[in-house]
Amino acid sequence: MSQKDNLFLTVSEVQQRIINHTKAVEGIEQVDLRQALNRILAKDVTATFNTPPCDNSAMDGYAFLSQDITGSDPLTLRIVGHSFAGHPYQGKVASGEAIRIMTGAQVPVDVDTVVMQEHTETPDEHTVKITTVPKAFANVRKEGDDLTTGHTFLTQGKKISPTDLAFLATQGIAEVHVTRKLRVAFFSTGDELRSIGETLGEGDIYDSNRYSLYGLLKNMDVELIDMGVIPDDRDAIETAFINASNMADAVITSGGVSVGEADFVKETLEKIGQINFWKIAMKPGKPLAYGTMGKSVFFGLPGNPVAVIATFYQFVQPALKRMKGQTSVLPLMIQAKTSEFIKKRAGRTDFQRGILEQSETGELTVRNAGMQASHVLTAMSQANCFMVIPADSGCIEVGQMVDVQPFEGLTD
Ligand code: AMP
Ligand code: MG
């Protein structure tokens, strides 16, 4: 490593610094159960009754007493009634008796075993012959199998999934405490940037980062404040930063933080906030400005379109998750076998755009999604993962294992 390289921070150092620095915003909302989907739970939820609330049948069949079982000998029992889902049997069941029972129907206290219908014959409407005798207590779902009264079944900080909606519904819970939505302001900087609908002059390009950021943030279920394109002008930049930080919990910009950019972005940020300018040993996405401006957290992402997405995914998303009160924040990393030679120069951690596939035998393989340059969206669009290749690694031969981060919210 050269002297200059020593100034670089690693991806995980920066992740740790950001995670240590950000904390959950204050504010709790009580929302209807359906509105709680994908929100972050602000309080633990405890069961107030057992679920299932009573013993019930796991099968369509006949319920009877296990004491009637004598080894595997067929049993002939008298049918004394029935228990259907929502229509429990009200009478008694004695030895030598059975009731017809359906899946989910209450198993009366007297009986403890259910035989599935397929293992029975009914010579007449009052008689059931059990041809294949089940084990005692078979096919009965016990009261409280899933939840017992007092058990904390969802903990603060969990992102509420479709399953969790069902889980809460089993407890009859109509409203849930969730953390309030984050307000995130974002804008692009650069004199070359035109917004859609404007005509491109010579050397101009359309602002695309505001759209990737829109999508990434939308998928995180935050309130968006799109502040448009801000020209490379000292006053305009300062006004935009101040406005954004007054409105939002987090401010995200792209462009203007790389070496060679007009110094006033840096000067402005230093004047109105406590901002660190980091050089990160990653590719794409070397420069990153991070800190606080007023009450808001600030992220100055690099301008290149792929670098925006890569740095958002590694640093902004974990920080916003923390701010939402989420407990699990870092991107999932798994391993896959390379099905192609992967070009890599030692020095920085590469986040190469990859296509993760599953072979017929179930093996995960990964290949290059196309041209790996930080201004090229083609491969980023084709990709469904980042291949994370460590800083000290050189090229990777076919058949080697590499770390892979499947995209969350970028592709489906
Ligand atoms: P900068 O970090 O401002 O030096 O920008 C680095 C590269 O990213 C330059 O080629 C810019 O033109 C490009 N760039 C910056 N912002 C955007 C944007 N919002 N949309 C598309 N390209 C951008
Ligand atoms: Mg620029």
Short mmCIF file of C-alpha atoms and ligand atoms in Angstrom, two decimals:
data_model
loop_
_atom_site.label_atom_id
_atom_site.label_comp_id
_atom_site.label_asym_id
_atom_site.label_seq_id
_atom_site.Cartn_x
_atom_site.Cartn_y
_atom_site.Cartn_z
CA MET A 1 0.00 0.00 0.00
CA SER A 2 1.27 3.45 -0.82
CA GLN A 3 1.29 6.27 1.72
CA LYS A 4 -1.84 7.69 0.08
CA ASP A 5 -3.76 4.42 0.35
CA ASN A 6 -3.32 4.46 4.12
CA LEU A 7 -5.79 7.32 4.27
CA PHE A 8 -8.56 5.07 2.95
CA LEU A 9 -11.14 3.63 5.30
CA THR A 10 -12.56 0.17 4.75
CA VAL A 11 -16.25 -0.40 3.99
CA SER A 12 -16.84 -2.05 7.34
CA GLU A 13 -15.04 0.72 9.24
CA VAL A 14 -17.34 3.26 7.64
CA GLN A 15 -20.41 1.07 8.25
CA GLN A 16 -19.46 0.77 11.93
CA ARG A 17 -18.85 4.50 12.30
CA ILE A 18 -22.18 5.31 10.72
CA ILE A 19 -24.10 2.68 12.66
CA ASN A 20 -22.52 3.82 15.94
CA HIS A 21 -23.38 7.41 15.17
CA THR A 22 -27.00 7.04 14.08
CA LYS A 23 -29.79 6.26 16.47
CA ALA A 24 -33.51 5.72 16.22
CA VAL A 25 -35.56 8.88 15.76
CA GLU A 26 -38.13 9.66 18.41
CA GLY A 27 -41.80 9.34 17.69
CA ILE A 28 -44.30 6.50 17.75
CA GLU A 29 -47.51 6.15 15.78
CA GLN A 30 -50.42 3.86 16.39
CA VAL A 31 -51.66 2.49 13.10
CA ASP A 32 -54.31 0.05 11.91
CA LEU A 33 -53.05 -3.48 11.48
CA ARG A 34 -52.97 -3.32 7.66
CA GLN A 35 -51.09 -0.02 7.72
CA ALA A 36 -48.41 -1.65 9.85
CA LEU A 37 -47.06 -3.73 6.95
CA ASN A 38 -43.33 -3.03 6.44
CA ARG A 39 -43.28 -0.55 9.32
CA ILE A 40 -40.97 -1.03 12.30
CA LEU A 41 -42.48 -2.21 15.54
CA ALA A 42 -41.97 0.40 18.29
CA LYS A 43 -43.05 -1.75 21.26
CA ASP A 44 -42.92 -5.44 22.10
CA VAL A 45 -46.18 -7.30 21.56
CA THR A 46 -47.31 -9.87 24.10
CA ALA A 47 -49.96 -12.58 23.78
CA THR A 48 -53.05 -11.93 25.89
CA PHE A 49 -54.47 -15.42 25.38
CA ASN A 50 -53.32 -18.80 24.14
CA THR A 51 -53.32 -19.52 20.43
CA PRO A 52 -54.77 -21.78 19.32
CA PRO A 53 -57.33 -20.84 21.95
CA CYS A 54 -58.50 -24.47 22.33
CA ASP A 55 -57.42 -27.97 21.37
CA ASN A 56 -58.52 -28.56 17.80
CA SER A 57 -58.28 -31.16 15.12
CA ALA A 58 -55.47 -31.25 12.57
CA MET A 59 -57.47 -33.57 10.30
CA ASP A 60 -60.90 -34.38 9.00
CA GLY A 61 -61.76 -37.63 10.82
CA TYR A 62 -63.06 -38.95 14.12
CA ALA A 63 -62.13 -37.93 17.66
CA PHE A 64 -62.10 -40.53 20.43
CA LEU A 65 -60.39 -41.50 23.70
CA SER A 66 -56.82 -42.78 23.56
CA GLN A 67 -57.66 -45.24 26.37
CA ASP A 68 -59.74 -47.18 23.80
CA ILE A 69 -56.59 -47.98 21.80
CA THR A 70 -55.39 -51.54 22.23
CA GLY A 71 -52.27 -51.84 20.11
CA SER A 72 -52.93 -51.87 16.40
CA ASP A 73 -56.20 -53.82 16.56
CA PRO A 74 -58.99 -52.16 14.58
CA LEU A 75 -61.53 -50.38 16.77
CA THR A 76 -65.25 -50.09 16.29
CA LEU A 77 -66.81 -47.03 17.95
CA ARG A 78 -70.26 -45.51 18.15
CA ILE A 79 -70.69 -42.07 16.58
CA VAL A 80 -72.41 -39.80 19.08
CA GLY A 81 -72.19 -36.39 17.40
CA HIS A 82 -70.02 -34.02 15.46
CA SER A 83 -67.72 -31.03 15.91
CA PHE A 84 -67.33 -28.75 12.92
CA ALA A 85 -65.15 -25.64 12.65
CA GLY A 86 -67.07 -22.91 14.45
CA HIS A 87 -69.66 -25.43 15.70
CA PRO A 88 -68.21 -27.34 18.65
CA TYR A 89 -69.73 -30.56 20.01
CA GLN A 90 -71.60 -29.77 23.23
CA GLY A 91 -72.15 -33.24 24.69
CA LYS A 92 -70.02 -35.86 26.42
CA VAL A 93 -67.92 -38.54 24.76
CA ALA A 94 -67.40 -41.77 26.66
CA SER A 95 -65.18 -44.80 26.12
CA GLY A 96 -66.34 -46.72 23.04
CA GLU A 97 -67.67 -43.53 21.47
CA ALA A 98 -66.41 -41.12 18.82
CA ILE A 99 -67.48 -37.90 17.18
CA ARG A 100 -67.11 -36.87 13.59
CA ILE A 101 -64.64 -33.94 13.53
CA MET A 102 -63.31 -31.56 10.89
CA THR A 103 -59.98 -29.73 10.60
CA GLY A 104 -59.84 -26.77 12.98
CA ALA A 105 -62.91 -27.89 14.93
CA GLN A 106 -62.70 -27.93 18.70
CA VAL A 107 -61.63 -31.22 20.26
CA PRO A 108 -63.92 -31.73 23.29
CA VAL A 109 -62.17 -32.08 26.66
CA ASP A 110 -63.24 -35.73 27.02
CA VAL A 111 -61.33 -36.90 23.95
CA ASP A 112 -57.68 -36.58 23.02
CA THR A 113 -57.03 -38.43 19.78
CA VAL A 114 -58.13 -37.99 16.18
CA VAL A 115 -57.96 -40.58 13.43
CA MET A 116 -57.93 -39.32 9.89
CA GLN A 117 -60.96 -40.12 7.79
CA GLU A 118 -58.85 -42.11 5.28
CA HIS A 119 -58.06 -44.65 8.04
CA THR A 120 -61.69 -45.37 8.81
CA GLU A 121 -64.77 -47.09 7.40
CA THR A 122 -68.39 -46.28 8.27
CA PRO A 123 -70.53 -49.42 7.92
CA ASP A 124 -73.56 -47.32 8.96
CA GLU A 125 -74.19 -43.75 10.05
CA HIS A 126 -73.80 -44.58 13.77
CA THR A 127 -70.64 -46.67 13.53
CA VAL A 128 -67.05 -45.95 12.66
CA LYS A 129 -64.44 -48.66 12.23
CA ILE A 130 -60.87 -47.48 12.68
CA THR A 131 -58.83 -49.66 10.36
CA THR A 132 -55.43 -48.04 10.89
CA VAL A 133 -55.20 -47.10 14.53
CA PRO A 134 -53.31 -43.87 15.26
CA LYS A 135 -50.98 -43.26 18.19
CA ALA A 136 -52.55 -41.83 21.34
CA PHE A 137 -52.98 -38.02 21.13
CA ALA A 138 -52.41 -38.03 17.35
CA ASN A 139 -53.73 -35.24 15.11
CA VAL A 140 -54.66 -32.88 17.93
CA ARG A 141 -53.33 -29.33 17.85
CA LYS A 142 -52.93 -28.33 21.46
CA GLU A 143 -54.19 -25.08 22.94
CA GLY A 144 -51.26 -22.63 23.16
CA ASP A 145 -49.10 -24.60 20.68
CA ASP A 146 -48.23 -21.35 18.94
CA LEU A 147 -48.53 -18.71 21.66
CA THR A 148 -49.07 -18.85 25.39
CA THR A 149 -50.51 -15.97 27.39
CA GLY A 150 -47.80 -13.48 28.37
CA HIS A 151 -45.31 -14.55 25.72
CA THR A 152 -43.65 -11.68 23.78
CA PHE A 153 -44.08 -12.83 20.24
CA LEU A 154 -42.93 -9.76 18.31
CA THR A 155 -40.14 -7.56 19.54
CA GLN A 156 -39.49 -3.87 19.11
CA GLY A 157 -37.35 -3.14 16.06
CA LYS A 158 -38.80 -5.88 13.87
CA LYS A 159 -39.96 -4.98 10.40
CA ILE A 160 -43.56 -6.11 10.19
CA SER A 161 -43.97 -8.80 7.55
CA PRO A 162 -47.13 -10.26 6.00
CA THR A 163 -46.72 -13.18 8.43
CA ASP A 164 -46.57 -10.76 11.34
CA LEU A 165 -49.88 -9.22 10.23
CA ALA A 166 -51.39 -12.70 10.44
CA PHE A 167 -49.66 -13.33 13.76
CA LEU A 168 -51.07 -10.11 15.22
CA ALA A 169 -54.49 -10.97 13.80
CA THR A 170 -54.50 -14.33 15.64
CA GLN A 171 -54.41 -12.26 18.81
CA GLY A 172 -57.21 -10.02 17.61
CA ILE A 173 -54.90 -6.99 17.62
CA ALA A 174 -56.38 -4.15 15.56
CA GLU A 175 -53.74 -1.45 16.07
CA VAL A 176 -49.97 -1.56 16.31
CA HIS A 177 -47.34 0.85 17.64
CA VAL A 178 -44.77 1.57 14.97
CA THR A 179 -41.93 4.06 14.69
CA ARG A 180 -42.83 7.19 12.80
CA LYS A 181 -41.87 7.44 9.14
CA LEU A 182 -38.52 9.02 8.41
CA ARG A 183 -38.48 12.19 6.33
CA VAL A 184 -35.70 12.08 3.81
CA ALA A 185 -34.77 15.00 1.56
CA PHE A 186 -32.62 14.43 -1.49
CA PHE A 187 -31.23 16.43 -4.36
CA SER A 188 -28.67 16.28 -7.11
CA THR A 189 -25.86 18.74 -7.66
CA GLY A 190 -24.19 19.59 -10.93
CA ASP A 191 -24.34 22.23 -13.65
CA GLU A 192 -24.46 19.50 -16.30
CA LEU A 193 -27.70 18.01 -14.96
CA ARG A 194 -31.03 18.60 -16.62
CA SER A 195 -34.35 17.35 -15.32
CA ILE A 196 -36.62 15.21 -17.48
CA GLY A 197 -38.64 17.45 -19.79
CA GLU A 198 -35.78 19.90 -20.27
CA THR A 199 -33.71 19.97 -23.45
CA LEU A 200 -30.16 18.69 -23.21
CA GLY A 201 -27.55 21.29 -24.16
CA GLU A 202 -24.08 20.34 -25.24
CA GLY A 203 -22.35 18.37 -22.50
CA ASP A 204 -25.53 18.04 -20.49
CA ILE A 205 -26.98 14.81 -19.16
CA TYR A 206 -30.28 13.99 -17.51
CA ASP A 207 -30.26 13.69 -13.75
CA SER A 208 -30.74 9.99 -13.16
CA ASN A 209 -29.59 9.72 -9.54
CA ARG A 210 -32.71 11.37 -8.24
CA TYR A 211 -34.64 8.49 -9.74
CA SER A 212 -32.52 5.68 -8.31
CA LEU A 213 -32.64 7.44 -4.95
CA TYR A 214 -36.39 7.87 -5.29
CA GLY A 215 -36.76 4.12 -5.89
CA LEU A 216 -34.36 3.06 -3.16
CA LEU A 217 -36.01 5.36 -0.64
CA LYS A 218 -39.55 4.51 -1.73
CA ASN A 219 -38.77 0.84 -1.12
CA MET A 220 -37.72 1.80 2.39
CA ASP A 221 -41.13 3.29 3.07
CA VAL A 222 -39.90 6.75 4.03
CA GLU A 223 -41.47 10.15 3.34
CA LEU A 224 -39.66 11.68 0.39
CA ILE A 225 -38.77 15.31 -0.14
CA ASP A 226 -37.45 15.60 -3.70
CA MET A 227 -35.60 18.91 -3.96
CA GLY A 228 -34.61 18.62 -7.60
CA VAL A 229 -31.31 19.61 -9.16
CA ILE A 230 -29.21 22.29 -7.49
CA PRO A 231 -26.63 24.01 -9.71
CA ASP A 232 -22.97 24.26 -8.70
CA ASP A 233 -23.50 27.64 -7.11
CA ARG A 234 -22.45 28.56 -3.59
CA ASP A 235 -25.63 30.34 -2.52
CA ALA A 236 -27.96 27.83 -4.14
CA ILE A 237 -26.13 24.95 -2.49
CA GLU A 238 -26.12 26.58 0.92
CA THR A 239 -29.82 27.43 0.74
CA ALA A 240 -30.66 23.90 -0.37
CA PHE A 241 -28.64 22.30 2.43
CA ILE A 242 -30.21 24.52 5.07
CA ASN A 243 -33.75 24.00 3.76
CA ALA A 244 -33.26 20.26 3.51
CA SER A 245 -31.83 19.90 6.99
CA ASN A 246 -34.68 21.94 8.47
CA MET A 247 -37.27 19.63 6.93
CA ALA A 248 -35.77 16.19 7.07
CA ASP A 249 -34.33 13.56 9.38
CA ALA A 250 -31.82 12.68 6.70
CA VAL A 251 -30.48 14.58 3.71
CA ILE A 252 -28.96 12.76 0.76
CA THR A 253 -27.16 14.44 -2.11
CA SER A 254 -25.31 13.02 -5.05
CA GLY A 255 -22.38 14.59 -6.81
CA GLY A 256 -20.09 17.35 -5.73
CA VAL A 257 -18.02 15.49 -3.15
CA SER A 258 -15.27 14.11 -5.34
CA VAL A 259 -11.79 15.59 -5.64
CA GLY A 260 -11.78 18.30 -8.28
CA GLU A 261 -15.34 19.39 -7.62
CA ALA A 262 -15.87 23.01 -6.76
CA ASP A 263 -14.57 23.49 -3.22
CA PHE A 264 -17.58 25.44 -2.05
CA VAL A 265 -19.67 22.28 -1.57
CA LYS A 266 -17.13 21.17 0.98
CA GLU A 267 -16.84 24.68 2.42
CA THR A 268 -20.59 25.02 2.70
CA LEU A 269 -20.94 21.66 4.38
CA GLU A 270 -18.14 22.51 6.80
CA LYS A 271 -19.74 25.85 7.55
CA ILE A 272 -23.24 24.58 8.31
CA GLY A 273 -22.62 21.07 9.59
CA GLN A 274 -20.20 18.65 11.18
CA ILE A 275 -19.24 16.65 8.15
CA ASN A 276 -16.55 14.06 7.56
CA PHE A 277 -15.13 13.65 4.10
CA TRP A 278 -14.07 10.08 3.77
CA LYS A 279 -12.19 8.21 1.13
CA ILE A 280 -13.35 4.63 1.22
CA ALA A 281 -11.39 1.73 -0.19
CA MET A 282 -14.28 0.57 -2.34
CA LYS A 283 -15.12 0.51 -5.99
CA PRO A 284 -17.35 2.11 -7.06
CA GLY A 285 -17.94 4.81 -4.49
CA LYS A 286 -14.65 6.15 -3.16
CA PRO A 287 -15.71 9.55 -1.78
CA LEU A 288 -18.42 9.91 0.84
CA ALA A 289 -19.38 12.88 2.96
CA TYR A 290 -21.16 11.97 6.17
CA GLY A 291 -22.15 13.86 9.28
CA THR A 292 -24.84 16.03 10.79
CA MET A 293 -26.44 19.25 9.68
CA GLY A 294 -28.71 20.74 12.30
CA LYS A 295 -30.90 17.86 13.49
CA SER A 296 -30.49 15.86 10.32
CA VAL A 297 -28.02 13.24 9.24
CA PHE A 298 -26.23 14.04 6.02
CA PHE A 299 -24.97 11.73 3.28
CA GLY A 300 -23.06 13.21 0.36
CA LEU A 301 -22.87 10.40 -2.14
CA PRO A 302 -20.60 10.36 -5.16
CA GLY A 303 -22.11 11.46 -8.47
CA ASN A 304 -21.60 8.40 -10.63
CA PRO A 305 -24.89 6.53 -10.99
CA VAL A 306 -23.61 3.08 -9.94
CA ALA A 307 -21.61 4.58 -7.08
CA VAL A 308 -24.80 6.18 -5.77
CA ILE A 309 -26.56 2.82 -5.63
CA ALA A 310 -23.56 0.98 -4.16
CA THR A 311 -22.95 3.55 -1.42
CA PHE A 312 -26.65 3.87 -0.67
CA TYR A 313 -26.85 0.13 -0.20
CA GLN A 314 -23.74 -0.14 2.01
CA PHE A 315 -24.09 3.01 4.12
CA VAL A 316 -27.35 4.91 3.71
CA GLN A 317 -29.72 1.96 3.93
CA PRO A 318 -28.19 0.57 7.17
CA ALA A 319 -28.22 4.07 8.70
CA LEU A 320 -31.84 4.73 7.72
CA LYS A 321 -32.82 1.33 9.08
CA ARG A 322 -31.17 2.28 12.37
CA MET A 323 -32.98 5.60 12.38
CA LYS A 324 -36.28 3.79 11.83
CA GLY A 325 -35.51 1.74 14.91
CA GLN A 326 -34.78 -1.47 13.03
CA THR A 327 -32.45 -3.94 14.75
CA SER A 328 -31.06 -5.81 11.77
CA VAL A 329 -29.48 -3.35 9.35
CA LEU A 330 -26.51 -4.64 7.37
CA PRO A 331 -26.95 -6.21 3.92
CA LEU A 332 -27.16 -10.00 3.87
CA MET A 333 -24.02 -11.67 2.55
CA ILE A 334 -23.95 -15.22 1.19
CA GLN A 335 -21.45 -17.20 -0.84
CA ALA A 336 -21.68 -18.41 -4.41
CA LYS A 337 -19.36 -20.14 -6.84
CA THR A 338 -18.11 -18.09 -9.76
CA SER A 339 -19.13 -19.48 -13.15
CA GLU A 340 -16.87 -17.00 -14.93
CA PHE A 341 -13.44 -15.49 -14.50
CA ILE A 342 -13.79 -12.26 -12.51
CA LYS A 343 -11.38 -9.45 -13.28
CA LYS A 344 -10.22 -7.55 -10.22
CA ARG A 345 -7.31 -5.33 -9.30
CA ALA A 346 -6.01 -5.54 -5.73
CA GLY A 347 -6.43 -2.37 -3.68
CA ARG A 348 -10.07 -1.63 -2.97
CA THR A 349 -13.11 -3.77 -2.17
CA ASP A 350 -15.03 -4.23 -5.39
CA PHE A 351 -18.80 -4.25 -5.49
CA GLN A 352 -19.10 -5.82 -8.91
CA ARG A 353 -22.49 -6.19 -10.46
CA GLY A 354 -23.36 -9.88 -10.66
CA ILE A 355 -26.07 -12.29 -11.69
CA LEU A 356 -26.78 -14.89 -9.04
CA GLU A 357 -28.28 -18.10 -10.37
CA GLN A 358 -29.24 -21.48 -9.03
CA SER A 359 -28.20 -24.56 -10.98
CA GLU A 360 -30.43 -27.62 -11.38
CA THR A 361 -28.63 -29.25 -8.46
CA GLY A 362 -29.39 -26.23 -6.29
CA GLU A 363 -25.87 -24.81 -6.31
CA LEU A 364 -25.61 -21.02 -6.26
CA THR A 365 -23.39 -19.60 -8.95
CA VAL A 366 -22.59 -16.03 -9.85
CA ARG A 367 -21.39 -14.35 -13.01
CA ASN A 368 -20.55 -10.91 -14.24
CA ALA A 369 -23.55 -8.78 -15.21
CA GLY A 370 -21.64 -6.75 -17.79
CA MET A 371 -19.30 -3.80 -18.07
CA GLN A 372 -18.08 -2.81 -14.61
CA ALA A 373 -17.78 0.95 -14.75
CA SER A 374 -19.36 3.34 -12.31
CA HIS A 375 -21.18 5.37 -14.99
CA VAL A 376 -22.69 2.28 -16.69
CA LEU A 377 -26.22 1.41 -15.63
CA THR A 378 -26.58 -1.52 -18.06
CA ALA A 379 -24.86 -4.08 -15.83
CA MET A 380 -26.42 -2.58 -12.71
CA SER A 381 -29.84 -3.06 -14.28
CA GLN A 382 -29.09 -6.65 -15.32
CA ALA A 383 -27.62 -7.54 -11.94
CA ASN A 384 -29.43 -9.06 -8.99
CA CYS A 385 -26.50 -8.90 -6.58
CA PHE A 386 -23.18 -7.33 -5.78
CA MET A 387 -20.18 -9.65 -5.82
CA VAL A 388 -18.13 -8.34 -2.90
CA ILE A 389 -14.49 -8.97 -3.66
CA PRO A 390 -12.08 -8.12 -0.83
CA ALA A 391 -9.56 -5.31 -1.19
CA ASP A 392 -6.48 -7.54 -1.18
CA SER A 393 -7.92 -10.00 -3.69
CA GLY A 394 -6.84 -10.05 -7.31
CA CYS A 395 -8.70 -11.79 -10.15
CA ILE A 396 -10.96 -14.71 -9.25
CA GLU A 397 -10.76 -17.98 -11.18
CA VAL A 398 -13.83 -19.93 -12.30
CA GLY A 399 -15.16 -22.19 -9.53
CA GLN A 400 -13.95 -20.08 -6.60
CA MET A 401 -16.34 -19.02 -3.87
CA VAL A 402 -17.09 -15.30 -3.57
CA ASP A 403 -19.19 -13.21 -1.23
CA VAL A 404 -22.44 -12.05 -2.73
CA GLN A 405 -25.02 -9.55 -1.53
CA PRO A 406 -28.41 -10.24 -3.11
CA PHE A 407 -30.17 -6.96 -3.73
CA GLU A 408 -32.90 -5.97 -1.36
CA GLY A 409 -35.41 -3.66 -2.90
CA LEU A 410 -33.37 -3.13 -6.07
CA THR A 411 -34.69 -6.09 -8.03
CA ASP A 412 -37.30 -8.75 -7.53
P1 AMP B 1 -19.34 14.44 -9.37
O1 AMP B 1 -19.27 13.57 -8.15
O2 AMP B 1 -20.26 15.59 -9.20
O3 AMP B 1 -17.98 14.82 -9.83
O4 AMP B 1 -19.96 13.53 -10.51
C1 AMP B 1 -19.32 12.37 -10.97
C2 AMP B 1 -19.96 11.89 -12.25
O5 AMP B 1 -21.30 11.57 -12.00
C3 AMP B 1 -19.99 12.92 -13.35
O6 AMP B 1 -19.81 12.25 -14.57
C4 AMP B 1 -21.38 13.51 -13.26
O7 AMP B 1 -21.83 14.04 -14.48
C5 AMP B 1 -22.20 12.28 -12.88
N1 AMP B 1 -23.37 12.68 -12.14
C6 AMP B 1 -23.39 13.48 -11.05
N2 AMP B 1 -24.66 13.63 -10.60
C7 AMP B 1 -25.44 12.93 -11.44
C8 AMP B 1 -26.84 12.70 -11.52
N3 AMP B 1 -27.66 13.22 -10.63
N4 AMP B 1 -27.32 11.91 -12.52
C9 AMP B 1 -26.47 11.36 -13.39
N5 AMP B 1 -25.14 11.53 -13.37
C10 AMP B 1 -24.62 12.30 -12.43
MG MG B 2 -20.68 17.41 -10.10
#
